Short mmCIF file of C-alpha atoms in Angstrom, two decimals:
data_model
loop_
_atom_site.label_atom_id
_atom_site.label_comp_id
_atom_site.label_asym_id
_atom_site.label_seq_id
_atom_site.Cartn_x
_atom_site.Cartn_y
_atom_site.Cartn_z
CA MET A 1437 -251.28 -0.58 -96.99
CA ASP A 1438 -253.99 2.15 -96.66
CA LYS A 1439 -253.08 5.13 -98.63
CA THR A 1440 -254.20 8.77 -97.81
CA ILE A 1441 -254.62 12.06 -100.19
CA LYS A 1442 -254.05 15.55 -99.00
CA ILE A 1443 -255.84 18.10 -101.24
CA LEU A 1444 -255.64 22.16 -100.77
CA ALA A 1445 -258.83 23.23 -102.37
CA GLU A 1446 -258.43 26.01 -104.49
CA VAL A 1447 -261.87 27.17 -105.63
CA SER A 1448 -262.70 30.52 -107.44
CA GLY A 1449 -266.15 31.40 -108.25
CA LYS A 1450 -269.15 29.08 -108.05
CA SER A 1451 -268.47 26.28 -104.97
CA LEU A 1452 -268.66 22.45 -106.21
CA ARG A 1453 -269.99 19.69 -104.77
CA LEU A 1454 -267.68 17.28 -102.70
CA ASP A 1455 -267.65 14.40 -104.34
CA LYS A 1456 -267.08 16.56 -108.07
CA PHE A 1457 -264.61 18.40 -107.08
CA LEU A 1458 -262.61 15.15 -105.31
CA ALA A 1459 -263.78 13.42 -109.09
CA GLU A 1460 -261.97 16.23 -110.83
CA LYS A 1461 -258.85 15.81 -108.78
CA ILE A 1462 -258.27 12.45 -107.96
CA LYS A 1463 -258.38 10.58 -111.86
CA THR A 1464 -257.72 7.42 -111.10
CA LEU A 1465 -261.16 7.12 -109.10
CA THR A 1466 -264.67 7.44 -110.78
CA ARG A 1467 -267.51 10.02 -108.95
CA SER A 1468 -269.42 6.76 -107.49
CA GLN A 1469 -266.50 5.37 -106.14
CA ILE A 1470 -265.68 8.58 -104.07
CA LYS A 1471 -269.26 8.68 -103.49
CA LYS A 1472 -268.55 4.97 -101.95
CA ILE A 1473 -265.58 6.28 -99.80
CA ILE A 1474 -267.40 9.38 -98.32
CA ASN A 1475 -270.00 7.06 -97.05
CA SER A 1476 -267.80 4.86 -95.77
CA LYS A 1477 -266.58 8.21 -93.41
CA GLY A 1478 -262.80 7.84 -95.57
CA VAL A 1479 -263.22 11.64 -96.16
CA ARG A 1480 -262.16 14.51 -93.87
CA VAL A 1481 -262.69 18.03 -94.62
CA ASN A 1482 -260.37 20.45 -92.21
CA LYS A 1483 -259.56 17.48 -89.84
CA LYS A 1484 -263.58 16.55 -89.61
CA ILE A 1485 -265.52 13.54 -91.47
CA VAL A 1486 -267.64 14.72 -93.92
CA ILE A 1487 -270.49 12.01 -94.70
CA SER A 1488 -272.49 13.99 -97.15
CA ALA A 1489 -270.91 13.58 -101.11
CA SER A 1490 -273.55 16.83 -101.61
CA GLU A 1491 -271.43 18.98 -99.21
CA LYS A 1492 -269.66 22.27 -100.83
CA VAL A 1493 -266.29 22.58 -101.18
CA LYS A 1494 -264.69 25.95 -100.29
CA ASP A 1495 -261.32 27.73 -101.00
CA ARG A 1496 -258.58 26.37 -98.74
CA SER A 1497 -260.34 23.64 -97.75
CA GLU A 1498 -257.93 20.72 -96.85
CA ILE A 1499 -259.40 17.96 -97.95
CA GLU A 1500 -257.85 14.14 -97.14
CA VAL A 1501 -259.22 11.36 -98.66
CA LEU A 1502 -258.69 7.48 -97.24
CA ILE A 1503 -258.16 4.72 -100.00
CA GLU A 1504 -258.34 1.31 -98.61
CA THR A 1505 -255.66 -0.64 -100.47
CA LYS A 1506 -254.73 -3.27 -97.60
CA GLY A 1507 -254.61 -6.47 -98.25
CA ASN A 1508 -255.72 -6.19 -101.91
CA ASN A 1509 -253.31 -9.13 -103.00
CA ASP A 1510 -252.03 -10.65 -99.79
CA TYR A 1511 -255.57 -13.21 -99.25
CA ILE A 1512 -255.79 -14.36 -102.71
CA GLU A 1513 -254.60 -17.63 -103.85
CA PRO A 1514 -252.58 -17.15 -107.29
CA LYS A 1515 -253.76 -20.56 -109.35
CA LYS A 1516 -253.06 -21.76 -112.58
CA ILE A 1517 -256.49 -22.03 -114.19
CA GLY A 1518 -255.41 -22.08 -117.95
CA LEU A 1519 -257.31 -18.76 -118.70
CA ASN A 1520 -258.26 -18.00 -122.29
CA ILE A 1521 -256.82 -14.91 -122.96
CA ILE A 1522 -257.51 -13.27 -126.13
CA TYR A 1523 -255.61 -9.84 -125.64
CA ASP A 1524 -253.34 -7.76 -123.39
CA ASP A 1525 -251.70 -5.11 -123.45
CA ARG A 1526 -250.28 -2.70 -120.16
CA GLU A 1527 -253.71 -1.21 -119.98
CA ILE A 1528 -256.38 -4.25 -120.13
CA ILE A 1529 -256.68 -7.52 -120.38
CA ILE A 1530 -260.04 -9.19 -122.27
CA VAL A 1531 -260.44 -13.03 -121.07
CA ASP A 1532 -262.72 -15.03 -122.75
CA LYS A 1533 -264.41 -17.06 -119.67
CA PRO A 1534 -265.63 -20.18 -120.14
CA SER A 1535 -268.94 -21.39 -117.86
CA GLY A 1536 -268.35 -22.34 -114.51
CA LEU A 1537 -265.97 -20.27 -113.56
CA THR A 1538 -266.82 -17.63 -110.92
CA VAL A 1539 -265.16 -14.33 -111.49
CA HIS A 1540 -263.66 -13.25 -107.95
CA PRO A 1541 -263.29 -14.96 -104.51
CA GLY A 1542 -266.40 -15.18 -102.50
CA ALA A 1543 -268.02 -17.39 -99.31
CA GLY A 1544 -267.14 -20.98 -100.17
CA ASN A 1545 -264.95 -20.40 -102.91
CA LYS A 1546 -261.55 -18.55 -102.30
CA SER A 1547 -259.18 -20.18 -104.81
CA ASN A 1548 -260.99 -21.63 -107.87
CA THR A 1549 -261.78 -18.39 -109.49
CA LEU A 1550 -261.10 -16.00 -112.42
CA VAL A 1551 -259.19 -13.60 -110.51
CA ASN A 1552 -257.23 -16.96 -108.80
CA GLY A 1553 -255.99 -17.15 -112.40
CA LEU A 1554 -255.14 -13.75 -112.98
CA MET A 1555 -252.93 -13.54 -109.81
CA HIS A 1556 -250.91 -16.54 -110.97
CA ILE A 1557 -250.46 -14.82 -114.55
CA TYR A 1558 -250.19 -10.98 -113.75
CA LYS A 1559 -249.40 -10.60 -109.80
CA ASN A 1560 -249.45 -7.45 -108.38
CA SER A 1561 -250.11 -5.77 -112.22
CA LEU A 1562 -254.03 -5.57 -111.77
CA SER A 1563 -256.22 -2.40 -110.20
CA ASN A 1564 -257.12 -2.43 -107.12
CA LEU A 1565 -259.58 -0.10 -106.92
CA GLY A 1566 -262.27 -2.97 -106.77
CA GLY A 1567 -261.21 -4.40 -103.54
CA SER A 1568 -259.36 -6.31 -102.01
CA PHE A 1569 -261.29 -9.68 -103.45
CA ARG A 1570 -261.22 -8.42 -106.70
CA PRO A 1571 -258.09 -6.82 -108.08
CA GLY A 1572 -258.85 -5.91 -112.12
CA ILE A 1573 -262.19 -6.66 -111.94
CA VAL A 1574 -264.32 -3.92 -113.43
CA HIS A 1575 -267.54 -5.82 -114.28
CA ARG A 1576 -268.67 -9.46 -114.14
CA ILE A 1577 -270.94 -12.37 -115.74
CA ASP A 1578 -272.58 -14.63 -114.35
CA LYS A 1579 -270.80 -17.82 -113.02
CA GLU A 1580 -272.91 -20.28 -115.50
CA THR A 1581 -272.68 -17.44 -118.58
CA SER A 1582 -269.64 -18.10 -121.20
CA GLY A 1583 -267.80 -14.92 -123.22
CA LEU A 1584 -265.54 -11.73 -122.53
CA ILE A 1585 -264.80 -9.61 -119.85
CA VAL A 1586 -262.29 -7.05 -119.64
CA ILE A 1587 -259.62 -6.69 -117.09
CA ALA A 1588 -258.09 -3.42 -115.58
CA ARG A 1589 -254.20 -3.49 -115.09
CA ASN A 1590 -254.24 -0.19 -112.75
CA ASN A 1591 -256.33 2.43 -111.43
CA PHE A 1592 -256.14 5.08 -114.33
CA THR A 1593 -257.87 2.27 -116.96
CA HIS A 1594 -260.25 1.11 -113.99
CA ALA A 1595 -261.68 4.28 -113.20
CA LYS A 1596 -261.96 5.45 -117.00
CA LEU A 1597 -263.46 1.94 -117.95
CA SER A 1598 -266.07 2.05 -114.94
CA GLU A 1599 -266.93 5.80 -116.17
CA GLN A 1600 -267.62 3.94 -119.32
CA PHE A 1601 -269.58 1.31 -118.08
CA SER A 1602 -271.32 3.68 -115.84
CA ASP A 1603 -272.54 6.03 -119.00
CA HIS A 1604 -273.65 2.99 -120.73
CA THR A 1605 -271.52 3.53 -123.51
CA VAL A 1606 -269.63 -0.01 -123.67
CA LYS A 1607 -270.95 -1.97 -126.29
CA ARG A 1608 -272.23 -5.84 -125.40
CA LYS A 1609 -273.85 -8.12 -127.04
CA TYR A 1610 -274.80 -11.55 -126.21
CA ILE A 1611 -275.94 -14.85 -128.02
CA ALA A 1612 -279.26 -16.84 -125.93
CA LEU A 1613 -281.01 -19.78 -126.42
CA VAL A 1614 -284.86 -18.91 -125.21
CA TRP A 1615 -287.75 -21.39 -124.63
CA GLY A 1616 -290.58 -20.67 -127.09
CA VAL A 1617 -291.10 -17.60 -129.19
CA ILE A 1618 -290.48 -14.33 -127.88
CA ARG A 1619 -293.03 -11.44 -128.84
CA PRO A 1620 -292.29 -9.18 -130.10
CA LEU A 1621 -289.69 -10.78 -132.52
CA LYS A 1622 -287.43 -7.97 -132.17
CA GLY A 1623 -287.84 -5.19 -129.35
CA LYS A 1624 -286.42 -3.65 -126.13
CA ILE A 1625 -287.37 -4.72 -122.73
CA SER A 1626 -287.67 -1.78 -120.19
CA THR A 1627 -288.47 -2.15 -116.54
CA LEU A 1628 -286.85 -1.66 -112.82
CA ILE A 1629 -284.64 -4.31 -111.39
CA SER A 1630 -284.41 -5.18 -107.43
CA ARG A 1631 -284.06 -8.44 -105.04
CA SER A 1632 -286.71 -10.32 -105.10
CA LYS A 1633 -289.32 -10.44 -101.76
CA LYS A 1634 -288.82 -14.38 -101.91
CA ASN A 1635 -285.45 -14.70 -102.23
CA ARG A 1636 -282.55 -12.51 -101.32
CA GLN A 1637 -280.43 -14.07 -103.84
CA LEU A 1638 -282.20 -13.71 -107.03
CA MET A 1639 -283.27 -10.83 -109.00
CA SER A 1640 -286.81 -9.52 -110.09
CA VAL A 1641 -288.98 -6.88 -112.25
CA SER A 1642 -290.77 -4.77 -110.06
CA ASN A 1643 -292.92 -1.89 -110.62
CA ILE A 1644 -292.27 0.14 -107.63
CA LYS A 1645 -288.77 0.41 -106.91
CA GLY A 1646 -285.28 -0.73 -108.17
CA LYS A 1647 -282.98 0.09 -110.58
CA THR A 1648 -283.64 1.12 -114.69
CA ALA A 1649 -282.55 -2.38 -116.60
CA ILE A 1650 -282.91 -1.92 -120.84
CA THR A 1651 -282.52 -5.20 -123.01
CA ASN A 1652 -282.87 -4.69 -126.76
CA TYR A 1653 -283.10 -8.29 -128.65
CA LYS A 1654 -283.93 -9.36 -132.04
CA THR A 1655 -284.99 -13.05 -132.53
CA ILE A 1656 -282.18 -14.46 -135.58
CA LYS A 1657 -284.22 -17.95 -136.18
CA VAL A 1658 -287.19 -19.89 -134.35
CA PHE A 1659 -286.50 -23.87 -134.53
CA ASN A 1660 -289.75 -25.37 -135.05
CA VAL A 1661 -289.24 -28.98 -135.09
CA LYS A 1662 -290.73 -32.43 -134.75
CA ASN A 1663 -290.44 -33.62 -131.19
CA ILE A 1664 -288.70 -30.44 -129.63
CA PRO A 1665 -290.36 -27.49 -127.99
CA LYS A 1666 -290.14 -24.43 -130.14
CA ILE A 1667 -286.51 -22.63 -129.39
CA SER A 1668 -285.48 -19.22 -130.17
CA LEU A 1669 -281.90 -17.81 -131.06
CA ILE A 1670 -281.82 -14.65 -130.28
CA GLU A 1671 -279.06 -11.67 -129.73
CA CYS A 1672 -279.33 -9.35 -126.94
CA ILE A 1673 -277.74 -6.16 -126.73
CA LEU A 1674 -277.59 -4.37 -122.97
CA GLU A 1675 -278.00 -0.83 -122.66
CA THR A 1676 -277.73 -1.54 -119.07
CA GLY A 1677 -275.70 -3.96 -116.45
CA ARG A 1678 -277.83 -5.24 -113.96
CA THR A 1679 -277.23 -8.84 -111.76
CA HIS A 1680 -278.96 -11.33 -113.57
CA GLN A 1681 -280.39 -8.59 -116.27
CA ILE A 1682 -281.30 -10.64 -119.46
CA ARG A 1683 -281.91 -13.89 -117.37
CA VAL A 1684 -284.80 -11.81 -115.60
CA HIS A 1685 -285.98 -9.81 -118.50
CA LEU A 1686 -286.42 -12.97 -120.67
CA SER A 1687 -287.79 -14.85 -117.78
CA TYR A 1688 -290.69 -12.23 -117.27
CA LYS A 1689 -291.41 -12.39 -120.79
CA GLY A 1690 -292.32 -15.79 -120.33
CA ASN A 1691 -288.79 -16.79 -122.44
CA PRO A 1692 -286.56 -18.30 -120.21
CA LEU A 1693 -283.15 -19.71 -121.37
CA LEU A 1694 -282.36 -23.04 -121.84
CA GLY A 1695 -280.37 -24.70 -118.82
CA ASP A 1696 -281.14 -21.28 -116.35
CA LYS A 1697 -281.45 -23.85 -113.27
CA LYS A 1698 -282.57 -20.43 -110.88
CA TYR A 1699 -284.85 -18.71 -113.47
CA GLY A 1700 -286.26 -21.10 -115.94
CA LYS A 1701 -288.16 -24.30 -116.07
CA LYS A 1702 -288.21 -25.83 -112.49
CA LYS A 1703 -288.58 -29.53 -114.33
CA LEU A 1704 -288.72 -30.31 -117.48
CA LYS A 1705 -291.80 -32.60 -118.78
CA PHE A 1706 -291.72 -33.87 -122.69
CA ARG A 1707 -294.66 -35.70 -123.80
CA LYS A 1708 -292.77 -36.77 -126.50
CA ILE A 1709 -289.17 -35.60 -127.44
CA ASP A 1710 -286.48 -35.98 -129.86
CA GLN A 1711 -283.41 -38.46 -127.50
CA ASN A 1712 -280.91 -37.25 -129.02
CA PHE A 1713 -281.59 -33.34 -128.52
CA PHE A 1714 -282.84 -34.54 -124.82
CA LYS A 1715 -279.44 -36.18 -123.97
CA ILE A 1716 -277.74 -32.63 -125.49
CA LEU A 1717 -279.77 -30.59 -123.33
CA THR A 1718 -278.96 -32.90 -120.29
CA ASN A 1719 -275.59 -32.68 -120.56
CA PHE A 1720 -275.71 -28.80 -121.00
CA ASN A 1721 -274.99 -27.95 -117.47
CA ARG A 1722 -275.46 -24.10 -117.49
CA GLN A 1723 -277.87 -21.12 -119.18
CA ALA A 1724 -277.59 -20.78 -122.94
CA LEU A 1725 -276.37 -17.56 -122.76
CA HIS A 1726 -272.91 -16.28 -123.95
CA ALA A 1727 -271.33 -12.65 -124.10
CA LYS A 1728 -270.19 -12.45 -128.14
CA THR A 1729 -268.75 -9.12 -128.01
CA LEU A 1730 -267.56 -6.03 -126.21
CA GLY A 1731 -266.43 -2.85 -127.53
CA PHE A 1732 -265.38 0.15 -125.57
CA ILE A 1733 -263.07 3.14 -125.97
CA HIS A 1734 -259.32 2.20 -124.86
CA PRO A 1735 -258.43 4.10 -122.14
CA LYS A 1736 -254.85 4.76 -123.39
CA THR A 1737 -255.21 5.47 -127.09
CA LYS A 1738 -258.77 6.71 -126.80
CA LYS A 1739 -259.79 4.55 -129.97
CA LEU A 1740 -262.67 2.21 -130.20
CA VAL A 1741 -261.79 -1.26 -130.01
CA ASN A 1742 -263.81 -4.35 -130.40
CA PHE A 1743 -263.53 -7.83 -129.72
CA GLU A 1744 -265.10 -10.74 -130.13
CA SER A 1745 -265.49 -14.67 -129.17
CA LYS A 1746 -266.32 -18.05 -130.40
CA MET A 1747 -269.47 -19.98 -129.95
CA PRO A 1748 -268.36 -22.72 -126.89
CA GLN A 1749 -268.36 -26.25 -127.94
CA ASP A 1750 -271.04 -27.37 -125.90
CA PHE A 1751 -273.63 -24.12 -126.94
CA GLN A 1752 -272.49 -24.73 -130.60
CA LYS A 1753 -273.31 -28.79 -130.06
CA MET A 1754 -276.73 -28.09 -128.79
CA LEU A 1755 -277.31 -24.79 -131.89
CA SER A 1756 -275.75 -27.43 -134.73
CA TYR A 1757 -278.21 -30.03 -133.69
CA LEU A 1758 -280.93 -27.58 -134.19
CA LYS A 1759 -279.66 -26.14 -137.32
CA ASN A 1760 -279.21 -29.53 -138.89
CA LEU A 1761 -283.22 -30.86 -137.48
CA ALA A 1762 -284.34 -27.41 -139.64
CA ILE A 1763 -282.72 -28.16 -142.60
CA GLU A 1764 -283.83 -32.25 -142.58
CA LYS A 1765 -287.59 -30.82 -141.79
CA SER A 1766 -287.12 -28.17 -144.87
#
C-alpha cells in the first residue's frame, strides 16, 4: 500500500526550499527522488497540492508526502536464475552480472531479469524506492555488458547510494576492446548526451542539449598483428553515468566497441582475416565491455569498500588469443 508521511514544519530564520527541507526530514529519500514526487503531485502543503520544488516552507506548515509503494513486489515473479553474488550483508548486495541478463523487468521481458533472480533469493528484503519493477535497483548496466552492480536491501541504503551516484563519487572502472587506436592514447571525453533524433532508442553526442557526460580513458595495449585489424584494450573510468555513455563516447571518437550492434560497425568486412580470430569474433554475441571494479562508501559502516570482478570467459578468450598472437609476432 502507498504510504503518507506527515510533517509539521518548524522553520526558524531563513526559509528553505520545499525539496531541500523534505530531503533533510526524510532520510530515506534523495532530493532528486523528492523532486519527482513533487512533480507527480504527491506533496500537499496545508491540504493544497504543490508542484514546485522551489516552494518556500513556512513555519507551522502541515506537509504530506505520498510515497507510492503499491505493487512493488506483487507483480514480479521470483525466478531461480543462478546469480553470481560475490558479497552481501544486511545493507547491500554485489552481483557480478553476466552479459545477456537484463537488470529489471520491462516491456517484453517480465520474468528473466536480475530482479526476478533477486526476488527468488531475497524476497521482500529489498528497497522499494526505485519503483514497482525495480526493487533494490540503484543503478544499471546494459543487458550485453557484464560486470558489477550494487543492490540496496533497504530504503536508507538506497538513498545513501543514490546520493553517491548523484554526486559522482562512486568509483567505476570498465575494461573494453575497441576497433583501431584511440587518439590520444589517454584522455577525457566530455560531451553532452541526449536521445538520438534518428532513433529514440539510442543516445548520441549533442552540441546543444542533453546531460553532461564525462569518460576518462587510457589505452592499456594496442594489438597490431597480422591479418587482424588494429584492436585496443582500454580502461574507462566514469565521472558520470549516462545511458550507454561509454558506448556512445567511444563510437563518437571513431573507436566503437567490438561486438556493439547498436553503436558499432554494422557489417564487418575484411579483405583478409585470421580465421581463428574471426570465429571467436563471430561467437562473441555482445559488446566487449566489462564493469571490472566498483567502489563506494558503505552506507552503514561509512567505510570505503571496493569490489573487483574477474574477466568473463568469452572476453578472456578473445583477449588471450590476441595476446598470444602479439607474443608470436614479437
